[in-house]
XYZ file of C-alpha atoms in Angstrom:
345
model
C 0.000 0.000 0.000
C 1.438 3.381 -0.970
C 2.210 6.000 1.649
C 1.310 9.654 1.415
C 4.221 12.058 1.648
C 3.878 15.565 3.114
C 4.371 18.483 0.779
C 6.791 21.202 1.949
C 4.871 24.377 2.886
C 5.227 27.411 0.675
C 6.064 30.791 2.186
C 2.615 32.273 1.601
C 0.712 29.370 3.156
C -1.112 29.982 6.413
C -2.682 26.524 6.515
C -0.168 23.708 5.904
C -2.425 20.644 5.939
C -0.278 18.887 8.546
C -2.973 18.533 11.213
C -0.726 19.764 14.025
C -1.945 23.030 15.617
C 0.280 26.068 15.039
C 0.087 29.875 15.081
C -0.048 30.330 11.310
C -3.216 32.427 11.552
C -1.206 35.203 13.220
C 0.828 35.470 10.007
C -2.208 35.945 7.780
C -1.608 39.254 5.949
C -4.125 42.071 6.165
C -7.225 41.704 4.039
C -7.196 43.342 0.611
C -8.786 46.794 0.631
C -11.973 45.513 -0.985
C -12.398 42.851 1.748
C -11.623 45.022 4.797
C -14.556 45.521 7.131
C -13.610 47.420 10.305
C -12.317 47.376 13.868
C -8.855 48.986 13.582
C -7.784 47.718 17.024
C -7.849 43.978 16.342
C -5.961 43.093 19.542
C -8.870 44.282 21.679
C -11.300 41.858 20.054
C -12.217 38.498 21.601
C -10.569 35.280 20.479
C -12.770 32.391 19.314
C -13.858 30.147 22.210
C -11.749 27.126 22.999
C -12.513 23.994 21.005
C -13.119 20.871 23.071
C -12.725 17.225 22.108
C -16.236 16.443 23.319
C -17.978 18.652 20.783
C -15.370 20.024 18.423
C -12.867 19.368 15.697
C -10.729 16.932 17.680
C -13.671 14.549 17.957
C -14.536 14.913 14.273
C -10.935 14.325 13.241
C -10.118 11.265 15.307
C -9.052 12.778 18.661
C -5.354 12.056 19.320
C -4.716 10.990 15.711
C -6.344 14.026 14.136
C -3.029 15.057 12.513
C -3.619 12.580 9.690
C -7.405 12.536 9.587
C -7.676 14.959 6.671
C -5.085 14.100 4.056
C -5.056 17.248 1.928
C -3.129 17.143 -1.306
C -1.096 20.107 -2.497
C -3.827 21.577 -4.697
C -6.353 21.429 -1.874
C -3.938 23.199 0.477
C -3.299 25.839 -2.187
C -7.008 26.590 -2.643
C -7.718 26.637 1.093
C -4.980 29.244 1.469
C -6.344 31.265 -1.431
C -9.711 31.459 0.346
C -8.004 32.521 3.586
C -5.931 35.256 1.918
C -8.730 36.606 -0.295
C -11.404 36.365 2.443
C -13.657 34.488 0.048
C -15.926 31.477 0.677
C -14.546 28.079 -0.321
C -17.100 26.106 -2.344
C -16.256 22.389 -2.181
C -17.934 19.929 -4.518
C -17.636 16.169 -4.621
C -19.532 12.941 -4.179
C -21.181 12.217 -0.816
C -18.783 10.857 1.789
C -15.459 12.014 0.290
C -14.738 14.299 3.248
C -15.883 17.723 2.048
C -17.071 18.928 5.448
C -13.890 17.607 7.090
C -11.979 20.500 5.499
C -13.677 22.977 7.837
C -12.764 20.944 10.928
C -9.182 20.396 9.763
C -8.594 24.128 9.193
C -10.229 25.110 12.501
C -8.147 22.555 14.392
C -4.785 23.333 12.802
C -5.160 27.132 12.996
C -6.820 27.227 16.433
C -9.973 28.974 15.219
C -12.351 27.512 17.782
C -15.357 25.240 17.295
C -16.721 25.031 13.762
C -20.034 26.858 13.353
C -22.169 24.422 11.349
C -25.283 25.303 9.376
C -26.853 22.218 7.792
C -29.006 23.240 4.834
C -32.406 21.812 3.894
C -34.902 22.794 1.198
C -36.637 24.990 3.799
C -33.532 26.891 4.932
C -33.667 30.669 4.574
C -31.048 33.344 5.143
C -32.655 34.404 8.416
C -32.168 30.892 9.840
C -28.412 31.338 9.591
C -28.408 34.919 10.906
C -30.596 34.906 14.028
C -33.876 33.848 15.599
C -36.198 35.900 17.787
C -38.750 34.314 20.097
C -41.336 37.116 20.121
C -44.085 34.854 21.462
C -41.887 33.697 24.326
C -41.103 37.315 25.243
C -44.778 38.251 25.106
C -45.634 35.271 27.296
C -42.946 36.235 29.826
C -44.273 39.788 29.874
C -47.701 38.468 30.821
C -46.239 36.394 33.642
C -44.202 39.279 35.086
C -47.034 41.779 34.836
C -47.215 45.176 33.192
C -45.626 46.956 36.167
C -42.272 45.300 35.551
C -42.396 45.902 31.797
C -41.188 43.585 29.062
C -38.166 41.383 29.822
C -34.876 42.196 28.099
C -35.085 41.379 24.411
C -31.620 39.817 24.386
C -32.894 36.859 26.399
C -35.108 35.903 23.463
C -32.744 36.643 20.571
C -30.095 34.148 19.478
C -27.567 34.515 16.683
C -27.369 31.581 14.267
C -24.182 30.042 12.842
C -23.748 32.719 10.163
C -24.666 35.506 12.568
C -22.171 34.253 15.162
C -19.438 33.952 12.505
C -19.985 37.607 11.540
C -19.361 38.941 15.039
C -16.115 40.957 15.357
C -13.612 38.243 16.321
C -9.845 38.784 16.487
C -9.316 35.792 14.183
C -11.805 34.496 11.604
C -14.301 31.898 12.786
C -14.851 28.802 10.635
C -18.380 28.505 9.246
C -19.510 25.295 7.540
C -22.596 25.703 5.333
C -23.255 22.061 4.617
C -24.979 20.814 1.444
C -25.828 24.211 -0.021
C -27.160 22.468 -3.128
C -30.168 21.260 -1.095
C -31.299 24.828 -0.495
C -34.169 26.765 -1.963
C -33.162 28.334 -5.280
C -32.990 31.812 -3.706
C -30.591 31.118 -0.831
C -27.267 31.408 -2.755
C -28.301 34.825 -4.073
C -29.543 35.878 -0.631
C -26.108 35.062 0.796
C -24.325 37.324 -1.694
C -25.032 40.621 0.059
C -23.942 39.268 3.448
C -20.757 37.843 1.921
C -19.980 41.143 0.209
C -20.789 43.492 3.081
C -19.699 41.318 6.016
C -22.585 42.630 8.078
C -26.322 42.424 8.707
C -28.953 44.295 10.697
C -31.298 42.957 13.360
C -34.404 45.199 13.023
C -35.786 44.157 16.408
C -32.688 45.691 18.024
C -32.132 48.674 15.729
C -35.650 49.944 16.545
C -34.578 50.215 20.194
C -31.833 52.741 19.445
C -28.020 52.764 19.542
C -27.537 51.198 22.973
C -25.615 47.977 23.496
C -27.779 44.882 23.807
C -26.548 41.501 24.964
C -27.773 38.516 22.927
C -27.028 34.824 22.906
C -24.855 33.191 20.262
C -24.856 29.692 18.820
C -21.770 28.835 20.911
C -22.866 26.960 24.068
C -23.273 29.578 26.789
C -21.983 32.281 24.443
C -23.159 35.894 24.468
C -22.300 39.027 22.495
C -23.015 42.734 22.780
C -24.511 44.428 19.726
C -24.814 48.204 19.276
C -27.746 49.600 17.324
C -28.726 46.202 15.953
C -25.758 46.038 13.535
C -23.537 42.955 13.426
C -20.336 43.569 11.466
C -17.324 41.316 11.212
C -13.762 42.452 11.807
C -12.296 39.438 10.004
C -14.354 37.773 7.297
C -15.000 34.206 8.471
C -13.482 31.198 6.741
C -16.649 29.953 5.044
C -16.775 26.402 3.690
C -19.770 25.592 1.503
C -20.203 21.950 0.507
C -22.132 20.665 -2.482
C -22.793 17.214 -3.894
C -22.935 18.818 -7.360
C -26.655 18.144 -7.636
C -27.457 21.607 -9.038
C -25.920 24.616 -10.709
C -25.370 27.900 -8.880
C -25.795 31.471 -10.169
C -22.740 32.929 -11.878
C -22.668 35.858 -9.458
C -22.455 33.412 -6.561
C -19.736 31.291 -8.163
C -17.460 34.212 -9.014
C -17.358 35.202 -5.345
C -16.160 31.757 -4.263
C -12.895 29.866 -4.477
C -13.960 26.536 -5.992
C -12.468 23.196 -4.984
C -13.501 19.776 -6.260
C -12.561 16.807 -4.076
C -12.161 13.482 -5.857
C -12.365 10.054 -4.183
C -9.058 9.453 -2.363
C -6.202 7.324 -3.648
C -5.202 4.176 -1.681
C -2.389 5.765 0.330
C -4.469 8.784 1.290
C -7.398 6.582 2.277
C -5.139 4.326 4.363
C -3.804 7.358 6.243
C -7.341 8.517 6.961
C -8.217 5.058 8.292
C -5.099 4.985 10.485
C -6.011 8.406 11.871
C -9.339 7.087 13.123
C -8.553 3.458 13.945
C -4.845 3.454 14.672
C -2.405 0.930 13.219
C -2.178 -2.793 13.903
C 0.111 -5.160 12.005
C -2.246 -8.045 12.724
C -5.008 -6.427 10.669
C -2.955 -4.803 7.916
C -3.741 -7.502 5.343
C -7.476 -7.304 6.017
C -7.370 -3.517 5.839
C -5.555 -3.579 2.512
C -8.145 -5.988 1.139
C -11.150 -3.929 2.244
C -9.637 -0.618 1.144
C -8.885 -2.157 -2.243
C -12.417 -3.529 -2.515
C -13.872 -0.166 -1.497
C -11.896 1.625 -4.217
C -12.593 -1.078 -6.816
C -16.337 -0.752 -6.308
C -16.097 3.007 -6.694
C -13.846 2.861 -9.749
C -15.156 -0.139 -11.701
C -18.773 -0.327 -10.630
C -19.425 3.373 -10.095
C -20.780 2.568 -6.632
C -21.689 5.481 -4.350
C -19.755 4.690 -1.172
C -18.870 7.072 1.660
C -15.639 7.078 3.636
C -17.511 6.511 6.882
C -18.905 3.260 5.442
C -15.332 2.025 5.047
C -14.541 3.045 8.631
C -17.604 1.183 9.914
C -16.704 -1.899 7.891
C -13.102 -1.928 9.135
C -14.144 -1.325 12.735
C -16.516 -4.296 12.755
C -14.103 -6.469 10.778
C -11.425 -5.854 13.414
C -13.919 -6.687 16.159
C -14.338 -10.215 14.827
C -16.652 -10.157 11.818
C -13.772 -10.937 9.459
C -13.061 -14.190 11.308
C -15.864 -16.087 9.560
C -17.211 -16.267 6.016
C -20.651 -15.281 7.263
C -19.172 -12.215 8.965
C -17.199 -11.283 5.874
C -20.379 -11.500 3.826
C -22.110 -9.178 6.312
C -19.313 -6.631 6.008
C -19.335 -6.760 2.212
C -23.103 -6.770 1.634
C -24.361 -4.550 4.455
C -21.646 -2.172 5.594
C -20.223 -1.634 2.096
C -23.603 -1.517 0.368
C -23.719 1.322 -2.212
C -25.749 4.303 -1.058
C -27.950 4.234 -4.143
C -29.159 0.666 -3.644
C -32.813 0.392 -2.684
C-alpha cells in the first residue's frame, strides 16, 4: 500500500495541511482593501472560544490521531490558502462521503480557530435561519407572567444569533463557518447570501428599533453571548466559510465568481489508508485485512461506479477488526451490508 508524503509548505501558506496546531493564523496578511470591514484595534477583540474534544474538531478528526485525519493534497492546500488570503468562501464539490465537510474541521483545528459553526441546509432553509432567531411569542408570554408593572423582559434573552450571525461577530481571528450541502437549499438562498458575503454585516431590526444602545444577545456557541450596538452585526475578520455541495445543481454565476472553488475526488489508496489509520490506529495483525477492504472499497467506486462514503469504510473496518472478518458469514455481512452502495434500494 502506498504512503502519502507531506508536501513542503510554501512561504505564503497559512494553513499547511499537517494537522498539528500552530500559530499560522497570526501570520495571515491584512485583508485586501476591498475585503476590509472594520475594527482597527484587532488586539482588543475576543478570540474564538476554545474547542473541546467532546464537541469540536478533535472529535470529528479522530481525537489524538487528528493530525492525519484529513489528508489534503497540495492543490487542496493551495485553494484553502487562497480562500483565507482573499477572504472568500470556499465552495467544495464532490460525491457524498469524500470528506468535504472535514476540510472545515481540519482548518479550525490546525489554525486554532475555535469550534466550527455548522449550518446544515435543507430545502426549507432561509437566510434568516443562519443569521438569528427571535422568540417574540416567548417574550410576550414572559411579559404576561411578570405583569405590566415590571415591563417587558430584556429582548436579548429571546434573541439568538445563528451560525452565520455568530461567525460575523467581530472576532480577532476568523471563525470557521460550515454551510453544509448548499445544493439542497431553496433556489434563492445562494443569491440571498451574496449581500452578506460582500458586506460582512447584517442588521437585526428588532434591536435597531430600540436605538443605539448595546444589547446583549445569545450566540450559537454553548453559553456564548455578544453585545450588539444599534442592531448592527459587522465582522472584523471575514469568516473562513466552507460551503459543501454534492454537485446536484448549478449555482448562479454571481455566486460562483465570489467563491474559491475546490472539487474533491475520491481518495487514492495511500491517502485513504492514512485517513483510516487516523481514526482506527495501526495494527500489524489487521494490515492484510485492511488492505483488502480498502482495495475492494476503491474497486467498487472505480469499476462499478458505486456510491460509497468514507464513513462506510470506517464502519466496515471497525466491525471487521472486532471479529466479523473471522468467519465467512461475517465477511459476507461486512461486504453486503456495511459496504452496500448508497444508491441501492
